[in-house]
Coordinates of C-alpha atoms in Angstrom, one line a residue:
M521 CA 21.1 -35.7 31.2
K522 CA 22.2 -32.2 32.3
D523 CA 25.7 -32.8 30.9
K524 CA 24.2 -33.9 27.6
S525 CA 21.9 -30.9 27.4
K526 CA 24.8 -28.5 28.3
S527 CA 27.0 -30.2 25.7
F528 CA 24.2 -29.8 23.0
I529 CA 23.7 -26.1 23.8
N530 CA 27.5 -25.5 23.7
N531 CA 27.7 -27.2 20.3
I532 CA 24.9 -25.0 19.0
N533 CA 26.5 -21.9 20.3
R534 CA 29.7 -22.6 18.4
I535 CA 27.8 -21.9 15.2
D536 CA 28.6 -18.4 13.7
T537 CA 25.0 -17.1 13.9
F538 CA 25.5 -14.5 11.1
S539 CA 27.6 -16.7 8.7
P540 CA 26.3 -16.7 5.1
Y541 CA 25.9 -20.5 5.5
F542 CA 23.5 -20.1 8.4
F543 CA 21.7 -16.8 9.0
L544 CA 19.5 -16.2 5.9
P545 CA 18.6 -19.9 5.3
F546 CA 17.8 -20.3 9.0
I547 CA 15.4 -17.3 9.0
L548 CA 13.8 -18.5 5.7
I549 CA 13.1 -22.0 7.1
L550 CA 12.0 -20.6 10.5
Y551 CA 9.6 -18.2 8.7
F552 CA 7.8 -20.9 6.8
F553 CA 7.9 -23.4 9.7
I554 CA 6.1 -20.9 12.0
S555 CA 3.6 -20.2 9.2
L556 CA 2.3 -23.8 9.5
F557 CA 0.5 -22.8 12.8
D558 CA -2.2 -21.2 10.7
F559 CA -5.2 -21.4 13.1
H560 CA -7.5 -22.6 10.2
R561 CA -6.6 -19.7 7.9
F562 CA -5.3 -22.1 5.3
E563 CA -8.7 -23.7 5.3
L564 CA -10.4 -20.3 5.2
F565 CA -8.5 -19.2 2.1
N566 CA -8.5 -22.6 0.5
V567 CA -4.7 -23.1 0.4
T568 CA -4.2 -26.2 -1.7
V569 CA -0.9 -25.6 -3.6
S570 CA 2.3 -26.6 -1.7
I571 CA 5.0 -24.0 -1.4
W572 CA 7.7 -26.4 -0.3
P573 CA 9.2 -27.3 -3.7
V574 CA 10.0 -23.7 -4.4
V575 CA 11.2 -23.0 -0.9
I576 CA 13.6 -26.0 -1.1
L577 CA 14.8 -24.8 -4.5
S578 CA 15.5 -21.4 -3.1
I579 CA 17.6 -22.7 -0.3
V580 CA 19.6 -25.1 -2.5
C581 CA 20.3 -22.3 -5.1
Y582 CA 21.3 -19.9 -2.3
Y583 CA 23.8 -22.5 -0.9
I584 CA 25.2 -23.1 -4.4
G585 CA 25.9 -19.4 -4.8
V586 CA 27.5 -19.1 -1.4
Y587 CA 29.6 -22.2 -1.7
A588 CA 30.9 -21.5 -5.2
I589 CA 32.1 -17.9 -4.4
D590 CA 33.5 -19.0 -1.1
K591 CA 35.6 -21.7 -2.7
L592 CA 36.8 -19.4 -5.5
Q593 CA 37.5 -16.7 -2.9
W594 CA 36.2 -14.0 -5.2
T595 CA 35.3 -10.5 -4.1
F596 CA 33.7 -7.6 -5.9
P597 CA 36.1 -5.7 -8.3
T598 CA 36.7 -2.0 -7.8
F599 CA 34.9 -1.1 -11.1
G600 CA 37.8 1.3 -11.8
L601 CA 36.6 3.6 -9.1
S602 CA 39.1 2.9 -6.4
K603 CA 40.2 6.6 -6.3
L604 CA 36.8 7.6 -5.1
G605 CA 37.1 5.3 -2.0
K606 CA 38.3 8.1 0.2
Y607 CA 35.1 10.1 -0.4
V608 CA 32.7 7.3 0.6
V609 CA 32.2 8.6 4.2
H610 CA 31.7 12.2 2.9
F611 CA 29.0 11.1 0.5
I612 CA 27.2 9.2 3.3
I613 CA 27.2 12.4 5.4
L614 CA 25.7 14.2 2.4
L615 CA 23.0 11.5 2.1
T616 CA 22.2 11.7 5.8
A617 CA 21.8 15.5 5.6
I618 CA 19.4 15.2 2.7
G619 CA 17.5 12.6 4.7
L620 CA 17.3 14.8 7.7
I621 CA 15.9 17.8 5.8
S622 CA 13.3 15.5 4.1
Y623 CA 12.3 14.0 7.4
I624 CA 11.8 17.4 9.1
L625 CA 9.7 18.6 6.1
M626 CA 7.5 15.5 6.5
I627 CA 7.0 16.1 10.2
V628 CA 6.2 19.8 9.6
Q629 CA 3.5 18.7 7.2
G630 CA 2.0 16.4 9.8
S631 CA 2.9 13.2 8.0
V632 CA 2.9 10.9 11.0
G633 CA 2.0 7.5 9.7
L634 CA 1.7 6.0 13.2
S635 CA -1.5 8.0 13.8
D636 CA -3.5 6.0 11.2
E637 CA -2.9 3.5 8.4
S638 CA -4.6 5.9 5.9
V639 CA -1.9 8.5 6.7
R640 CA 1.0 6.0 6.4
R641 CA -0.2 4.8 3.0
N642 CA -0.4 8.3 1.7
L643 CA 2.8 9.9 2.8
D644 CA 4.4 12.4 0.3
P645 CA 6.3 9.9 -2.0
K646 CA 9.3 12.1 -2.7
L647 CA 9.8 13.1 0.9
N648 CA 9.2 9.6 2.1
F649 CA 11.7 8.3 -0.4
L650 CA 14.4 10.8 0.6
S651 CA 13.8 10.7 4.3
S652 CA 14.9 7.0 4.3
L653 CA 18.4 8.3 3.7
L654 CA 18.4 9.6 7.3
W655 CA 18.2 6.2 8.9
F656 CA 20.4 4.7 6.2
G657 CA 23.1 7.3 6.6
V658 CA 23.0 7.1 10.4
L659 CA 23.2 3.4 10.3
L660 CA 26.3 3.3 8.1
L661 CA 28.1 6.1 9.9
L662 CA 27.5 4.7 13.4
S663 CA 28.3 1.2 12.4
Y664 CA 31.6 2.3 10.7
K665 CA 32.5 4.5 13.7
M666 CA 31.8 1.5 16.0
I667 CA 34.0 -0.9 14.2
R668 CA 36.8 1.7 14.0
E669 CA 37.0 2.1 17.8
E670 CA 40.4 1.0 19.1
K671 CA 38.8 -0.5 22.2
M672 CA 35.1 -1.2 22.2
T673 CA 33.6 -1.3 25.7
F674 CA 30.0 -2.1 26.8
K675 CA 29.6 1.5 27.9
K676 CA 30.5 2.8 24.4
A677 CA 28.2 0.1 22.9
I678 CA 25.4 1.4 25.0
V679 CA 26.0 5.0 23.7
Y680 CA 25.8 3.7 20.2
F681 CA 22.6 1.8 21.0
V682 CA 21.0 4.9 22.4
I683 CA 21.7 6.8 19.2
F684 CA 20.3 3.9 17.2
A685 CA 17.2 3.9 19.4
V686 CA 16.6 7.6 18.9
V687 CA 16.7 7.3 15.1
M688 CA 14.5 4.2 15.3
V689 CA 11.9 6.1 17.4
L690 CA 11.9 8.9 14.7
F691 CA 11.0 6.4 12.0
L692 CA 8.5 4.6 14.3
L693 CA 6.4 7.8 13.9
M694 CA 6.2 7.0 10.2
G695 CA 4.5 3.7 11.1
Y696 CA 7.0 1.6 9.2
R697 CA 8.7 -1.5 10.7
T698 CA 11.1 -2.3 7.9
P699 CA 13.7 0.4 8.7
L700 CA 13.5 -0.6 12.3
A701 CA 14.2 -4.3 11.5
I702 CA 17.1 -3.4 9.2
M703 CA 18.7 -1.1 11.9
L704 CA 18.2 -3.6 14.7
F705 CA 19.7 -6.6 12.9
T706 CA 22.5 -4.7 11.2
G707 CA 23.5 -3.2 14.6
L708 CA 23.3 -6.7 16.1
I709 CA 25.6 -8.2 13.5
I710 CA 28.1 -5.4 14.0
F711 CA 27.9 -6.0 17.8
H712 CA 28.5 -9.7 17.2
Y713 CA 31.7 -9.2 15.2
V714 CA 33.1 -6.1 17.1
V715 CA 32.0 -6.2 20.7
K716 CA 30.9 -9.7 21.8
R717 CA 30.0 -12.8 19.9
V718 CA 26.3 -13.4 19.9
K719 CA 25.6 -17.0 20.8
L720 CA 22.8 -18.7 18.9
T721 CA 20.7 -19.2 22.0
W722 CA 21.0 -15.5 22.7
F723 CA 20.1 -14.7 19.1
L724 CA 17.0 -16.9 19.3
T725 CA 15.9 -15.1 22.4
F726 CA 16.4 -11.8 20.8
L727 CA 14.6 -13.0 17.7
A728 CA 11.6 -14.1 19.7
V729 CA 11.4 -10.8 21.6
V730 CA 11.7 -8.6 18.5
G731 CA 9.3 -10.8 16.5
I732 CA 6.6 -10.6 19.2
A733 CA 7.1 -6.9 19.6
F734 CA 6.8 -6.3 15.8
A735 CA 3.8 -8.5 15.6
L736 CA 2.0 -6.8 18.4
F737 CA 3.0 -3.4 16.9
G738 CA 1.3 -4.4 13.7
F739 CA -1.7 -5.7 15.6
L740 CA -2.2 -2.5 17.6
R741 CA -1.8 -0.5 14.4
V742 CA -4.7 -2.4 12.8
V743 CA -7.1 -2.4 15.8
S744 CA -6.6 1.3 16.4
E745 CA -7.6 2.2 12.8
D746 CA -10.3 4.8 12.4
T747 CA -12.9 2.6 10.6
S748 CA -15.0 5.6 9.7
K749 CA -12.5 6.4 7.0
E750 CA -13.2 4.8 3.7
F751 CA -9.5 3.6 3.4
N752 CA -10.0 1.5 6.6
N753 CA -13.2 -0.2 5.4
R754 CA -13.2 -3.8 6.5
E755 CA -16.2 -5.0 4.6
Q756 CA -15.8 -8.4 2.8
P757 CA -17.0 -9.2 -0.7
D758 CA -20.6 -9.7 -1.6
I759 CA -21.5 -13.4 -1.0
S760 CA -25.1 -13.2 -2.4
H761 CA -24.0 -15.3 -5.4
L762 CA -22.9 -18.2 -3.2
G763 CA -25.2 -21.2 -2.6
E764 CA -26.5 -21.8 0.9
E765 CA -24.1 -24.7 1.5
E766 CA -21.1 -22.5 0.5
K767 CA -22.3 -19.7 2.8
E768 CA -22.6 -22.0 5.7
Q769 CA -19.2 -23.5 5.0
L770 CA -17.6 -20.0 4.9
I771 CA -19.3 -19.0 8.1
S772 CA -18.2 -22.2 9.8
V773 CA -14.6 -21.8 8.9
E774 CA -14.6 -18.1 10.0
Q775 CA -16.0 -19.3 13.3
K776 CA -13.1 -21.8 13.6
V777 CA -10.6 -19.0 12.9
N778 CA -12.2 -16.7 15.5
L779 CA -11.9 -19.3 18.2
T780 CA -8.3 -18.1 18.5
P781 CA -8.0 -14.6 19.9
K782 CA -6.9 -11.9 17.5
W783 CA -3.8 -11.0 19.4
M784 CA -2.7 -14.7 19.4
R785 CA -3.2 -14.9 15.6
A786 CA -1.3 -11.7 15.2
L787 CA 1.9 -13.3 16.7
N788 CA 2.5 -15.2 13.4
G789 CA -0.1 -13.6 11.3
E790 CA 2.5 -12.0 8.9
M791 CA 4.1 -15.4 8.3
V792 CA 0.8 -17.1 7.7
T793 CA -0.2 -14.4 5.2
G794 CA 3.2 -14.8 3.5
H795 CA 2.6 -18.6 3.2
I796 CA -1.0 -18.0 1.8
V797 CA 0.2 -15.3 -0.6
L798 CA 3.0 -17.5 -2.0
S799 CA 0.7 -20.5 -2.4
K800 CA -1.9 -18.3 -4.2
I801 CA 0.8 -16.8 -6.5
I802 CA 1.9 -20.3 -7.6
E803 CA -1.8 -21.2 -8.1
Y804 CA -2.4 -18.0 -10.1
T805 CA 0.6 -18.7 -12.4
E806 CA -0.7 -22.2 -13.1
E807 CA -3.9 -20.7 -14.4
E808 CA -2.9 -17.4 -15.9
G809 CA 0.9 -17.7 -16.6
Y810 CA 3.8 -15.6 -15.4
L811 CA 3.8 -11.8 -15.5
G812 CA 7.1 -11.8 -17.5
G813 CA 8.9 -9.0 -15.7
E814 CA 5.9 -6.8 -14.9
M815 CA 6.7 -7.0 -11.1
H816 CA 10.2 -5.9 -11.4
T817 CA 9.7 -3.2 -14.1
G818 CA 7.1 -1.8 -11.8
I819 CA 9.8 -1.0 -9.2
V820 CA 10.9 1.8 -11.5
S821 CA 7.7 2.6 -13.4
T822 CA 5.9 3.6 -10.2
M823 CA 8.3 6.6 -10.0
L824 CA 7.2 7.9 -13.4
P825 CA 4.5 10.5 -13.9
G826 CA 0.9 9.3 -14.2
E827 CA -1.1 6.6 -12.5
Q828 CA 0.8 3.5 -12.0
T829 CA 0.2 0.1 -10.3
S830 CA 2.8 -0.6 -7.7
P831 CA 4.3 -4.2 -7.6
R832 CA 2.7 -4.9 -4.2
M833 CA -0.7 -3.6 -5.3
K834 CA -0.4 -6.0 -8.3
V835 CA 0.2 -8.8 -5.8
T836 CA -3.0 -7.8 -4.0
E837 CA -4.9 -8.0 -7.3
V838 CA -3.4 -11.4 -8.1
V839 CA -4.2 -13.1 -4.8
N840 CA -7.6 -11.5 -4.3
S841 CA -8.6 -12.6 -7.8
L842 CA -8.5 -16.1 -6.5
S843 CA -10.5 -15.5 -3.3
V844 CA -13.0 -12.8 -4.0
E845 CA -15.4 -15.1 -5.7
E846 CA -15.3 -17.3 -2.6
G847 CA -16.5 -14.3 -0.5
K848 CA -13.3 -13.2 1.2
Y849 CA -10.3 -10.9 0.7
I850 CA -6.8 -12.1 1.4
T851 CA -5.8 -8.5 1.5
R852 CA -8.3 -5.6 1.8
P853 CA -8.7 -3.6 -1.4
N854 CA -6.4 -0.5 -1.7
R855 CA -3.9 -2.2 0.6
T856 CA -0.6 -3.7 -0.6
T857 CA 0.6 -7.2 0.0
T858 CA 4.1 -8.3 0.8
P859 CA 4.8 -11.2 -1.7
T860 CA 7.8 -12.7 0.0
F861 CA 11.0 -12.6 -2.1
I862 CA 10.2 -16.1 -3.5
G863 CA 6.7 -15.0 -4.5
Q864 CA 8.1 -11.8 -6.2
L865 CA 10.4 -13.9 -8.4
F866 CA 7.9 -16.7 -9.0
L867 CA 5.2 -14.3 -10.2
D868 CA 7.5 -12.9 -12.9
G869 CA 9.3 -16.1 -14.0
G870 CA 8.5 -19.2 -12.0
Y871 CA 11.0 -21.7 -10.8
L872 CA 13.7 -20.5 -13.2
L873 CA 13.7 -16.9 -11.9
V874 CA 13.6 -18.1 -8.3
A875 CA 16.7 -20.2 -8.9
I876 CA 18.5 -17.3 -10.6
G877 CA 17.5 -14.9 -7.9
F878 CA 18.6 -17.0 -4.9
L879 CA 21.8 -18.0 -6.7
L880 CA 22.6 -14.3 -7.0
Y881 CA 21.7 -13.7 -3.4
G882 CA 24.1 -16.3 -2.2
A883 CA 26.8 -15.1 -4.6
I884 CA 26.5 -11.4 -3.5
V885 CA 26.5 -12.3 0.2
S886 CA 29.6 -14.5 -0.2
L887 CA 31.4 -11.9 -2.3
I888 CA 31.2 -9.4 0.5
Y889 CA 31.9 -11.9 3.2
N890 CA 35.1 -12.9 1.5
K891 CA 36.1 -9.2 1.6
V892 CA 35.5 -9.2 5.4
K893 CA 37.7 -12.3 5.8
Q894 CA 40.5 -10.7 3.8
A895 CA 40.4 -7.2 5.4
G896 CA 39.2 -8.1 8.9
V897 CA 36.2 -7.0 10.9
K898 CA 37.7 -3.5 11.5
S899 CA 36.8 -2.4 8.0
F900 CA 33.8 -0.9 6.1
H901 CA 33.3 -4.4 4.6
S902 CA 31.8 -5.6 7.9
V903 CA 29.2 -2.8 7.7
A904 CA 28.5 -3.7 4.0
Y905 CA 28.1 -7.3 4.9
A906 CA 25.8 -6.7 7.9
F907 CA 23.6 -4.3 5.9
T908 CA 23.4 -6.6 2.8
V909 CA 22.6 -9.8 4.6
T910 CA 20.0 -8.0 6.8
L911 CA 18.3 -6.4 3.8
F912 CA 18.2 -9.8 2.0
T913 CA 16.9 -11.5 5.0
V914 CA 14.1 -9.0 5.7
S915 CA 13.2 -9.2 2.0
M916 CA 12.3 -12.9 2.5
H917 CA 9.0 -11.5 3.9
T918 CA 8.7 -8.0 2.3
G919 CA 10.1 -8.8 -1.1
L920 CA 12.8 -6.5 -2.6
L921 CA 10.4 -4.2 -4.4
D922 CA 11.4 -0.7 -3.1
L923 CA 13.6 1.3 -5.4
I924 CA 15.2 3.1 -2.3
F925 CA 16.3 -0.3 -0.9
I926 CA 17.8 -1.4 -4.2
L927 CA 19.7 1.9 -4.5
M928 CA 20.9 1.5 -0.9
L929 CA 22.1 -2.0 -1.7
G930 CA 23.9 -0.9 -4.8
F931 CA 25.6 1.9 -2.9
V932 CA 26.8 -0.3 -0.1
I933 CA 28.2 -2.9 -2.5
L934 CA 29.9 -0.2 -4.6
A935 CA 31.3 1.5 -1.4
S936 CA 32.6 -1.9 -0.2
A937 CA 34.3 -2.6 -3.5
I938 CA 36.1 0.8 -3.8
I939 CA 37.0 1.7 -0.2
K940 CA 40.6 1.0 0.7
S941 CA 41.4 -1.3 3.6
E942 CA 44.4 -3.2 4.8
K943 CA 44.8 -6.7 3.4
R944 CA 44.9 -9.2 6.2
Q945 CA 43.4 -12.6 6.5
L946 CA 41.1 -13.1 9.4
K947 CA 39.1 -16.2 10.5
I948 CA 35.6 -15.3 11.6

């Protein structure tokens, strides 16, 4: 029995954890599987529409994109800009300097989002936008320096990790987890290909530890809110219009939910919410139709002068419109909702847009991975691949609705396409 178990584990560990064929689809399936442990929240929010047809469609289309590009061995063209390849690192240094200055200005102004949710949600938009260039630039520069080491040792790897950790702590002060997640997993992928192969069992352990830490971070952020501030108001909708039977049913379900301690619900609370939001988005489009591009045009329009509704705020309006009459908010008013990348696409164009979106995801990841196979891991393409697949994977929960992330993605893809590297085949 022990031999069989050992053989099974060894077979699992042969899988390339961060291959395009495994990493992103695995995280997507795991995300929605864990969301099934809902502690009666599906009942509370009356989740009746199944998400599985669109989830399965997403995975199938992603694999089609990856497989087709892999077989064709295509890579991104140079776009006629190959002469600029030698300036890529210089430009990254410039972006990092801009980010550092912006970050310092934010701290001087007292914009520490960790102190309270109301602060985090009202950071200076321009400085917050530009300060992201700090962690982005440091991530790219350190990763590239790491892969260019002639001989990478664990001691050197620890030094790199410490620098990563310092920058992550800086952005922890902002109260945002997304940059931390991107830095952690990008660094892990670089470590996997350059220092030591990360076995799947090790990765699962790492994933569990990071997942629990991030969940509890979010939980502590909520419970420490200053509820005297209007922004942190936790009142639920008026239920005076409900009948006595409906009121009793609502209270009964809430009691069922509260039987599970808050900290335990917080462990997979983000995933359960993601499941609920996706289901409600599908339900909404069945009744009201698709938004026809409003979500994605909102990515740019929110940067324009005047009052604008951000894409995530629009998601909050959509899902709450289905629950407020039942006496509950899926997301508190004035807060934003992460739609999952599937929900983001579905809200704008249904199954067709989801299929196109995941086909492109698979194609882009495979295009960069082919470049890594051609040039080897000791190239900038490894950094580009690690960042791209991480950003895409994180967006499975957050959606890809931030202009800064889209610009970062575009820069990394362009840099990978034009930067020169030795042509050498390498099996990964």
